[in-house]
mmCIF file of C-alpha atoms and ligand atoms in Angstrom:
data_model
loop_
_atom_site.group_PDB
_atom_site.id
_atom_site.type_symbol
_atom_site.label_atom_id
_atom_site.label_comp_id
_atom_site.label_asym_id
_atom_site.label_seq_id
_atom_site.Cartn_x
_atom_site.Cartn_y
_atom_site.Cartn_z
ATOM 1 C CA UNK A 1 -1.119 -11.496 14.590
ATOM 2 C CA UNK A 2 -1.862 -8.984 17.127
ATOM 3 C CA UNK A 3 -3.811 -6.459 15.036
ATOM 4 C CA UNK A 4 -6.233 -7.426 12.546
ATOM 5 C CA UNK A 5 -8.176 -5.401 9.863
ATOM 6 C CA UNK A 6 -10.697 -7.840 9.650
ATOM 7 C CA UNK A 7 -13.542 -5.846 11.244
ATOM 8 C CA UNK A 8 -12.504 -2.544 9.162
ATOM 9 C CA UNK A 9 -14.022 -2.257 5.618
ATOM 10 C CA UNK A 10 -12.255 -2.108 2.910
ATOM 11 C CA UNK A 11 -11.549 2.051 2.219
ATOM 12 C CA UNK A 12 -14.733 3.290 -0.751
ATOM 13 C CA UNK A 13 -14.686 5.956 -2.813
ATOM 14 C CA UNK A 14 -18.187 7.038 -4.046
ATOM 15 C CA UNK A 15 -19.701 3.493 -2.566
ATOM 16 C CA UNK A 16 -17.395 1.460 -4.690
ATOM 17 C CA UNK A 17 -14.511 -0.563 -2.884
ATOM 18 C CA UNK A 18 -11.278 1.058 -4.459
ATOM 19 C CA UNK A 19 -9.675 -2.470 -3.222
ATOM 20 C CA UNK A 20 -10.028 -6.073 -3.188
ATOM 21 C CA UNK A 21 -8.942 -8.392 -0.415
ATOM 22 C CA UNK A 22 -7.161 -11.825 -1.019
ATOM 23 C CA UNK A 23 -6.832 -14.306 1.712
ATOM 24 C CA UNK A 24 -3.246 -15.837 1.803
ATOM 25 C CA UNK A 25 -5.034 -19.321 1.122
ATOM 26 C CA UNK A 26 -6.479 -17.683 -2.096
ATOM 27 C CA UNK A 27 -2.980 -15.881 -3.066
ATOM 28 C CA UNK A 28 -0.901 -19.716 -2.178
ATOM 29 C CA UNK A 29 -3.548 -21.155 -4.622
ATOM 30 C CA UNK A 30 -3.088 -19.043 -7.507
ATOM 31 C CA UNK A 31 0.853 -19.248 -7.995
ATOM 32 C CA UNK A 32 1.210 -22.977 -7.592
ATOM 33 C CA UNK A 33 2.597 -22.472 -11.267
ATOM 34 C CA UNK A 34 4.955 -19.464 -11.231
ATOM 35 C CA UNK A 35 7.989 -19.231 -12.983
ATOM 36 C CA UNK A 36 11.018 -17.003 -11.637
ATOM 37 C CA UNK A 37 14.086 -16.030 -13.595
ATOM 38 C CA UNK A 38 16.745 -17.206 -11.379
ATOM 39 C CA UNK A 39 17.810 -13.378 -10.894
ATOM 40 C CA UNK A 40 14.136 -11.984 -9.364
ATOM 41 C CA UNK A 41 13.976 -15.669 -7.274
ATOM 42 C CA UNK A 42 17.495 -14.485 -5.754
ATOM 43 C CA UNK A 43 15.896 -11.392 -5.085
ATOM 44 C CA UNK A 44 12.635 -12.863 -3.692
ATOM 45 C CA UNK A 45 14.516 -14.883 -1.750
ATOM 46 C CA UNK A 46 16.482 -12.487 0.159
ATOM 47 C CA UNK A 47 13.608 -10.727 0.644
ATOM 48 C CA UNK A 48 11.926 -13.274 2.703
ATOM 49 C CA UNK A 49 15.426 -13.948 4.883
ATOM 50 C CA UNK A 50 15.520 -9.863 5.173
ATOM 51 C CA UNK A 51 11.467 -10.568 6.927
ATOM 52 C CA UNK A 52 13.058 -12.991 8.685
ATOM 53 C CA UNK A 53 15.548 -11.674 10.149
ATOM 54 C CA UNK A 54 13.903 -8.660 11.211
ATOM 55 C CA UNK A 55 15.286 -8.253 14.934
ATOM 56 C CA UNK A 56 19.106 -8.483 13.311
ATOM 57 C CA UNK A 57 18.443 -5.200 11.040
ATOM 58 C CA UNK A 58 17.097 -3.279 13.516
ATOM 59 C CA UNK A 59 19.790 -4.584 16.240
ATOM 60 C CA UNK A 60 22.161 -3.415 13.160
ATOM 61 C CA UNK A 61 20.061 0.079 12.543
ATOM 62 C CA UNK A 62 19.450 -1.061 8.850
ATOM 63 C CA UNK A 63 16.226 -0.369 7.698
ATOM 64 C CA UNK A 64 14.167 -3.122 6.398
ATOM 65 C CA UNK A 65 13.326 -3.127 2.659
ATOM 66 C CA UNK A 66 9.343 -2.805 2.408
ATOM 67 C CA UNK A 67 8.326 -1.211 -0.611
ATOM 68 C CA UNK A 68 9.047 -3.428 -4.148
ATOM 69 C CA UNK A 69 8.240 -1.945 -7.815
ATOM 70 C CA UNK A 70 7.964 -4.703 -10.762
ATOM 71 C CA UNK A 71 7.966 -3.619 -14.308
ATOM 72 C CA UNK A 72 7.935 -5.060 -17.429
ATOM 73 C CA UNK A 73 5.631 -6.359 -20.661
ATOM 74 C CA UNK A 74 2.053 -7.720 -19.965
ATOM 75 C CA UNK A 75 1.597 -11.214 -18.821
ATOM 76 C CA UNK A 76 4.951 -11.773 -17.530
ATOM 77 C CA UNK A 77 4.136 -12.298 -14.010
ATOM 78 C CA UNK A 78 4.109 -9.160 -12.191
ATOM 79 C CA UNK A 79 0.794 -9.089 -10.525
ATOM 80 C CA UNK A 80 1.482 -13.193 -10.211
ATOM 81 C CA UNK A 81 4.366 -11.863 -8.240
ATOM 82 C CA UNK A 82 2.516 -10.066 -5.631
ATOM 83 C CA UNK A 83 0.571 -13.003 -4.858
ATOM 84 C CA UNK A 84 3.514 -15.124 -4.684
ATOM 85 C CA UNK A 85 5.254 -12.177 -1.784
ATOM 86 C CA UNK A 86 1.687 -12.417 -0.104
ATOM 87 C CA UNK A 87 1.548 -16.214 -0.040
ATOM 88 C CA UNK A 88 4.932 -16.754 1.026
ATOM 89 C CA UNK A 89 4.628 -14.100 3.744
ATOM 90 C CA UNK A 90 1.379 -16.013 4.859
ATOM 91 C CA UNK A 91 -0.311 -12.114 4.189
ATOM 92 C CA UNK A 92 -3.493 -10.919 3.022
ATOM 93 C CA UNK A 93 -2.953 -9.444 -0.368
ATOM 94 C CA UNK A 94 -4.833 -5.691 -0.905
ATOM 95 C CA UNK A 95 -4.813 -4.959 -4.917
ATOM 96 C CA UNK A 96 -5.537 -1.230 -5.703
ATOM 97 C CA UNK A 97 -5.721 -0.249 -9.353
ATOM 98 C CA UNK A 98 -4.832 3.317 -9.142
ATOM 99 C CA UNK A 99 -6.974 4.039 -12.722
ATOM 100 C CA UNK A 100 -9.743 3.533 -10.339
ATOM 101 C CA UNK A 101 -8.920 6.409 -7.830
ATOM 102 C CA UNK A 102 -7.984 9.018 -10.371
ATOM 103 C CA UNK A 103 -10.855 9.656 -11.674
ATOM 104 C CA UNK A 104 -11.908 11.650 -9.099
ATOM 105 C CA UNK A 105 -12.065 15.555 -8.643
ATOM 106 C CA UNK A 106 -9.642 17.553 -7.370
ATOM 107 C CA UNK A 107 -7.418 16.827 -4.799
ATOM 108 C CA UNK A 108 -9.765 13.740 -3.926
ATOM 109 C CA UNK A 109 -7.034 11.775 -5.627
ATOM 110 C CA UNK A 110 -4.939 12.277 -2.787
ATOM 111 C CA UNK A 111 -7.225 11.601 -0.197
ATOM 112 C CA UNK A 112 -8.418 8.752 -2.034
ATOM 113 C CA UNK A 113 -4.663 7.437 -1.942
ATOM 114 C CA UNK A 114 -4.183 8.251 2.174
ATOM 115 C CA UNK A 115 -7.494 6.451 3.004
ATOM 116 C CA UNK A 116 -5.364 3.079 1.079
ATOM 117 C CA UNK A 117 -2.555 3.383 2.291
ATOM 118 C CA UNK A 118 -4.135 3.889 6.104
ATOM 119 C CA UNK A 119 -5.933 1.167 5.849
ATOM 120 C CA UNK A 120 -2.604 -1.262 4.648
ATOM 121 C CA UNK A 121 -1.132 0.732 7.679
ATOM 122 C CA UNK A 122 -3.621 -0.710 10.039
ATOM 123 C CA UNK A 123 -2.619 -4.455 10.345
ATOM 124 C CA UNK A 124 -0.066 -6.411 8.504
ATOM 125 C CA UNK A 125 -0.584 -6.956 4.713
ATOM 126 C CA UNK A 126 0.899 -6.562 1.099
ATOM 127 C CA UNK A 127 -0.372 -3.510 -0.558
ATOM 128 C CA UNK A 128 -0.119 -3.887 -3.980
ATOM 129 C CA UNK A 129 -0.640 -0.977 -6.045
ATOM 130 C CA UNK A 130 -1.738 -2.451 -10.138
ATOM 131 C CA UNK A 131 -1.156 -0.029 -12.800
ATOM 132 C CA UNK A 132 1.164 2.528 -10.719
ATOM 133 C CA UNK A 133 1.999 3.989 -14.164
ATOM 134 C CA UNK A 134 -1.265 5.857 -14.190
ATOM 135 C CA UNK A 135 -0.473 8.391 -11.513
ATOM 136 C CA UNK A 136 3.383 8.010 -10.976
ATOM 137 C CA UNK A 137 3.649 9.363 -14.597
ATOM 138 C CA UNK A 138 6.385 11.902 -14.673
ATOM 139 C CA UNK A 139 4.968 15.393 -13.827
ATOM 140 C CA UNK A 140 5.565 17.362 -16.777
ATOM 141 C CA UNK A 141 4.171 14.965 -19.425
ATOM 142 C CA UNK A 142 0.391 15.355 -18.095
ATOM 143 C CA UNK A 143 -2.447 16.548 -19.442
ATOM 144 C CA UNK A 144 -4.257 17.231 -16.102
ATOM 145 C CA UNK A 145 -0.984 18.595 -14.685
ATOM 146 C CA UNK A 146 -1.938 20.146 -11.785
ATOM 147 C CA UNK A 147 -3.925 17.505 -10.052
ATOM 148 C CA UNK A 148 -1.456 15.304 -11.462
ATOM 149 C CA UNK A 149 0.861 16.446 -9.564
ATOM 150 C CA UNK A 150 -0.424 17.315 -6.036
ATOM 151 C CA UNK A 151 -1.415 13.186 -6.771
ATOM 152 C CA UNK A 152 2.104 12.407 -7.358
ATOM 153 C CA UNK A 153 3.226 14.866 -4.160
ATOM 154 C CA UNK A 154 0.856 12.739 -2.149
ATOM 155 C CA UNK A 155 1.758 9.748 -3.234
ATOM 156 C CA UNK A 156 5.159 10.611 -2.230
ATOM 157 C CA UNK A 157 4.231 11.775 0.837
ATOM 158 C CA UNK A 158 2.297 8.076 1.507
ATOM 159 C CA UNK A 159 5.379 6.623 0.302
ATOM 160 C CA UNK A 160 7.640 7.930 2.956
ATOM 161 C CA UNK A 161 5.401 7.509 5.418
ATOM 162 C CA UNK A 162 4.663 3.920 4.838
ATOM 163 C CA UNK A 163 6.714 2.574 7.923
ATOM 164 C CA UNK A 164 4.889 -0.223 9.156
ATOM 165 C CA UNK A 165 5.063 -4.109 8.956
ATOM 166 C CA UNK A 166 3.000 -3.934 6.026
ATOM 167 C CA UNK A 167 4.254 -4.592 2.327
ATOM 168 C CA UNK A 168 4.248 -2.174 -0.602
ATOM 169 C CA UNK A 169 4.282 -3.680 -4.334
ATOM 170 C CA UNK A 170 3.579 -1.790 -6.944
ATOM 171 C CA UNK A 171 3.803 -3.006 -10.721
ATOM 172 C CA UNK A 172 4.140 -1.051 -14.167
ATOM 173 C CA UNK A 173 4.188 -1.637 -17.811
ATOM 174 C CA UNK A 174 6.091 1.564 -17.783
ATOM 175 C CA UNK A 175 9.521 2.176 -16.758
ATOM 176 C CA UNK A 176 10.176 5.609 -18.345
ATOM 177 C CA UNK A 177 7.684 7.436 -17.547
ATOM 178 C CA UNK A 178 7.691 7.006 -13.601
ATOM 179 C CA UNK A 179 8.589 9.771 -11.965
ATOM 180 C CA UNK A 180 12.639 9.736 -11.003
ATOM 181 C CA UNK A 181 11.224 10.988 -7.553
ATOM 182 C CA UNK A 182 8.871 8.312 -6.878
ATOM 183 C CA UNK A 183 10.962 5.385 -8.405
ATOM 184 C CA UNK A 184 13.911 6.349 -5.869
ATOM 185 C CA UNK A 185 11.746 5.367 -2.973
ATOM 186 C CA UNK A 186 11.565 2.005 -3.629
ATOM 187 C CA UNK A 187 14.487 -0.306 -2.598
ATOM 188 C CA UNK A 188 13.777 -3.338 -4.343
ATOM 189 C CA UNK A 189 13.369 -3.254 -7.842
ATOM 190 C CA UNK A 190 12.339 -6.645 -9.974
ATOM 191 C CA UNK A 191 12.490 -6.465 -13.999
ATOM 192 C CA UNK A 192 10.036 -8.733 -15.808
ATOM 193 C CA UNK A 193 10.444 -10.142 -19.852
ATOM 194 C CA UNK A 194 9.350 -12.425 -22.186
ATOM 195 C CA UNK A 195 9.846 -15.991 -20.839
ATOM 196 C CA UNK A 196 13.746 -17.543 -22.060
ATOM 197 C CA UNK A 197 13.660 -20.876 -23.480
ATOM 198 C CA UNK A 198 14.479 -22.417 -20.234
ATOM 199 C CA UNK A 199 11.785 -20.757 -17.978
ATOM 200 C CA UNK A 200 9.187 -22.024 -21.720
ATOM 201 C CA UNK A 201 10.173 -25.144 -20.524
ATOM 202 C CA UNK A 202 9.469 -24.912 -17.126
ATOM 203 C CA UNK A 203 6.096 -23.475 -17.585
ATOM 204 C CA UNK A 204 4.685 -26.358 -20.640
ATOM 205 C CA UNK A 205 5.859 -28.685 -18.216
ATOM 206 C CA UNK A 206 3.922 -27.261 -15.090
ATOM 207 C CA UNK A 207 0.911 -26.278 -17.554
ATOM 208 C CA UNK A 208 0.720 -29.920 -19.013
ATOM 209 C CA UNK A 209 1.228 -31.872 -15.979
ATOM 210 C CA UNK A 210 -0.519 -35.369 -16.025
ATOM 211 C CA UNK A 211 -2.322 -34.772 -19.078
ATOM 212 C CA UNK A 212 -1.867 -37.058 -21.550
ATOM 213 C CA UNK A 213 0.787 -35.971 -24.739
ATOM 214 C CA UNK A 214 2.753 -37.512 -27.478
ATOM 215 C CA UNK A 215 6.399 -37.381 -27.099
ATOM 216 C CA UNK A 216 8.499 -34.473 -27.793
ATOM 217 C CA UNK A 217 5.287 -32.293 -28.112
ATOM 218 C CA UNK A 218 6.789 -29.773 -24.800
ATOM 219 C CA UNK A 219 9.567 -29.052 -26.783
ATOM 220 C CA UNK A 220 7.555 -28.183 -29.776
ATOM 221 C CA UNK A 221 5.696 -26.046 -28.307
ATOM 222 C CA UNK A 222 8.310 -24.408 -26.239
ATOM 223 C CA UNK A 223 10.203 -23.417 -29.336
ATOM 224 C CA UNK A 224 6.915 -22.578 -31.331
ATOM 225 C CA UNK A 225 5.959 -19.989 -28.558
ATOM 226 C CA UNK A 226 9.602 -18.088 -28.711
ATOM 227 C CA UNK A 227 8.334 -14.268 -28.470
ATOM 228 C CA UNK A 228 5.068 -15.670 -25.939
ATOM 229 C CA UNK A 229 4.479 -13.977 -22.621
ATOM 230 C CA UNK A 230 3.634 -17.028 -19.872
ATOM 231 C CA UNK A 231 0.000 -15.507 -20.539
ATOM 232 C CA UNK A 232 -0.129 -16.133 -24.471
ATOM 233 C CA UNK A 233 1.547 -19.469 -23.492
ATOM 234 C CA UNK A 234 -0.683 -20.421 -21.074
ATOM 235 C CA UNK A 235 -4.343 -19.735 -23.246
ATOM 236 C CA UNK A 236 -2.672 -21.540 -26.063
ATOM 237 C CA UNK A 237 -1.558 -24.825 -24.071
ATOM 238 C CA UNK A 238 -5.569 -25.040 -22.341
ATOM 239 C CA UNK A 239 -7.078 -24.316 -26.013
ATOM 240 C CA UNK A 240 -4.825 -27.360 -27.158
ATOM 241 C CA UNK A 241 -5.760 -29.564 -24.090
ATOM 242 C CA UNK A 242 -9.701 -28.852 -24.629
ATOM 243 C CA UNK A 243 -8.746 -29.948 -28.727
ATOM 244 C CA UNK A 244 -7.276 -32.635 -27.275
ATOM 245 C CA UNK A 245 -10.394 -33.763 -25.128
ATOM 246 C CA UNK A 246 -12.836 -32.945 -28.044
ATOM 247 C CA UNK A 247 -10.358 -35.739 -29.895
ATOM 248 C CA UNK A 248 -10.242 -38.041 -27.132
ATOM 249 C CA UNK A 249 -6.939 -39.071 -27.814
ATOM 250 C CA UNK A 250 -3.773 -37.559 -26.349
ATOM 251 C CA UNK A 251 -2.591 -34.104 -26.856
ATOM 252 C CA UNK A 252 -0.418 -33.590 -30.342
ATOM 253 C CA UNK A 253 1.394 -31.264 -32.031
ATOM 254 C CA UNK A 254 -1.786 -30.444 -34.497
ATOM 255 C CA UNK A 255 -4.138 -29.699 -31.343
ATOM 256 C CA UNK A 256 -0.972 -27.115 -30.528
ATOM 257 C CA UNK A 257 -0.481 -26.011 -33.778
ATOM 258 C CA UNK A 258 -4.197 -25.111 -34.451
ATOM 259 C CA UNK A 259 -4.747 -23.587 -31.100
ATOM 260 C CA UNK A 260 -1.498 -21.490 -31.539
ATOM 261 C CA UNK A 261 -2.731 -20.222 -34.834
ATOM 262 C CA UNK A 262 -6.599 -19.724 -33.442
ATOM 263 C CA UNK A 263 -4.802 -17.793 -30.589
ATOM 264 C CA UNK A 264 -3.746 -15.073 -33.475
ATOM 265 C CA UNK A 265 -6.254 -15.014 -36.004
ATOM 266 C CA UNK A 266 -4.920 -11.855 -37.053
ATOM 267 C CA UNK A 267 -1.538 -13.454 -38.469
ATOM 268 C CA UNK A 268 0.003 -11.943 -35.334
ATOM 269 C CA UNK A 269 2.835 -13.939 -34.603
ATOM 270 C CA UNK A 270 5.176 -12.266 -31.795
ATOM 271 C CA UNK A 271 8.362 -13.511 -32.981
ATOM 272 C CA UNK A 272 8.034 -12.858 -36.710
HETATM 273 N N1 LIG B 301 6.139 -15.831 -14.504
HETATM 274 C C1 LIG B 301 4.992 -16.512 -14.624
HETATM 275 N N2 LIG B 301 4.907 -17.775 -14.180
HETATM 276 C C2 LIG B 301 3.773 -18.469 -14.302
HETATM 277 N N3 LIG B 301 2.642 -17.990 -14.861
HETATM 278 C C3 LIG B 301 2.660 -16.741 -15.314
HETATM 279 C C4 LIG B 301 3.828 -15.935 -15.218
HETATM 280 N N4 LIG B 301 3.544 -14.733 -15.753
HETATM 281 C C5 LIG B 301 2.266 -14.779 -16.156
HETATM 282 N N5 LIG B 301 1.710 -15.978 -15.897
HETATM 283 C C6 LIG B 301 0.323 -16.378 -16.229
HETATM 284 O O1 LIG B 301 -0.311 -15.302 -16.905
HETATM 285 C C7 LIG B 301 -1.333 -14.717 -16.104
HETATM 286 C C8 LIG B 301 -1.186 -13.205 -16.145
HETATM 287 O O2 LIG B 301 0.021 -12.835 -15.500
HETATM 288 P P1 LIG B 301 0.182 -11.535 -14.608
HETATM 289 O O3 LIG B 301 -1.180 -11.027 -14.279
HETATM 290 O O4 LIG B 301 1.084 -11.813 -13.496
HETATM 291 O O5 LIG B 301 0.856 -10.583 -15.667
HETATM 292 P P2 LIG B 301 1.370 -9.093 -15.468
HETATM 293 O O6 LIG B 301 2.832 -9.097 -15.685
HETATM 294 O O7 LIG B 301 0.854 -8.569 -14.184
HETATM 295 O O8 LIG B 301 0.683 -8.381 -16.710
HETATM 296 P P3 LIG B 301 0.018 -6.919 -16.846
HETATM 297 O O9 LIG B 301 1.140 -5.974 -17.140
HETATM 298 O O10 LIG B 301 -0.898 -7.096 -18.025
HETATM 299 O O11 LIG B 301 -0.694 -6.627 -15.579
HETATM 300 C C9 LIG B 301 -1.119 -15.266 -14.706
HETATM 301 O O12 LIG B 301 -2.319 -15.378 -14.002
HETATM 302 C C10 LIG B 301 -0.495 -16.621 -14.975
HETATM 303 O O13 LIG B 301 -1.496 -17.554 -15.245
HETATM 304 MG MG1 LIG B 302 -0.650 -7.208 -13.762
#
């Protein structure tokens, strides 16, 4: 890598990083478990044979894709996602959660916003922008309209000015209400839901591993968790692993059961 940001602090806003900094070691160790629909691994995929092929598109005056926006329900693997880009691109990850920068005064949104997006300029990285929702809300819908939208206007601005060999991922919860102006920018697009039956599968089996389990119990649990988000799915299968240990026996379908039902004391059962 020719140009490095390593020497270059991270940008502040009122003495507070407004970012955090993830080695691509640290991003490679945190998605060992991931689990792709096979439609946003396609897209993944072609993603990193688009970075690889980098001297073909511009030979072929096609610009490469750089800026991704994930949406979809908590706990589905969106922020997992940018760590995933980051580790397979052998890139520092930069998170931002834009809540963080907004609640500035006026206009210092914006600024706020151009010192980020400078800094991801000045050596190759993902920037990956948590929350987006909060300030790409569509204009008219604000309370704090005005400052709302000179944010949006400069976030539109850093948008089409982020040509560099850096990465831009932002994430959302909210679809609708992102502006139709800022949601055009993007050219990759990856939609995020509640895990299918196959991709339950996938994940019990990566979240149980070696541990010790009576037959059949994976599929138990992989229909008893229909409605889960990988999230739920993963603090239910640890709760039943430490039952498990407290037992000292292997991992059953009562250890699963009881942490499933612990992990909603309320009666809230998502599929119900
Ligand atoms: N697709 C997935 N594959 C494997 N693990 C997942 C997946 N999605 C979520 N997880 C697990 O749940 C945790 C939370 O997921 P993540 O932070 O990616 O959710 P998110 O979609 O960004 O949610 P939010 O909208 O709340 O930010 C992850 O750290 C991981 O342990
Ligand atoms: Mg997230």
């Amino acid at each position: 890598m020719s140009k490095s940001n390593a020497n270059s602090r991270l940008p502040r806003s009122k003495g507070i990083d407004m970012a955090t900094l993830y080695t691509p070691k640290e991003c490679a160790k945190k998605v060992k478990r991931i689990v792709l629909t096979p439609d946003n691994r396609r897209i993944v995929e072609e993603f990193m044979t688009i970075m690889g092929m980098k001297a073909q598109f511009e030979e072929h005056d096609v610009p490469i894709p750089n800026k991704l926006v994930l949406y979809g329900p908590p706990g589905t693997g969106k922020t997992l996602t940018a760590f995933y880009v980051a580790a397979r691109l052998e890139l520092p990850l930069i998170t931002v959660r834009l809540d963080a920068i907004i609640h500035s005064h006026l206009g210092e949104t914006g600024s706020n916003m151009r010192k980020i997006f400078d800094y991801a300029k000045g050596a190759p990285c993902v920037l990956f922008l948590d929350e987006f929702d909060a300030i790409a809300r569509t204009r008219e819908t604000n309370d704090e309209v005005k400052e709302m939208a000179r944010a949006v206007n400069s976030l539109l601005q850093c948008l089409d000015e982020f040509d560099c060999d850096s990465i831009l991922i932002a994430a959302t919860n909210l679809e609708a209400e992102l502006d139709q102006a800022v949601w055009r920018r993007f050219d990759t697009k990856m939609t995020y839901g509640m895990p299918d039956e196959t991709s339950r599968q996938q994940f019990i089996a990566r979240l149980v591993g070696e541990f010790a389990h009576e037959d059949g119990l994976q599929q138990q649990a992989a229909d008893m968790l229909t409605g889960s988000s990988f999230a739920d799915m993963e603090q239910i299968v640890l709760k039943a692993k430490r039952k498990a240990i407290i037992d000292s026996r292997p991992m059953c379908w009562t250890h699963m059961e009881e942490a499933y039902r612990e992990y909603h004391p309320m009666g809230v059962i998502a599929h119900s």
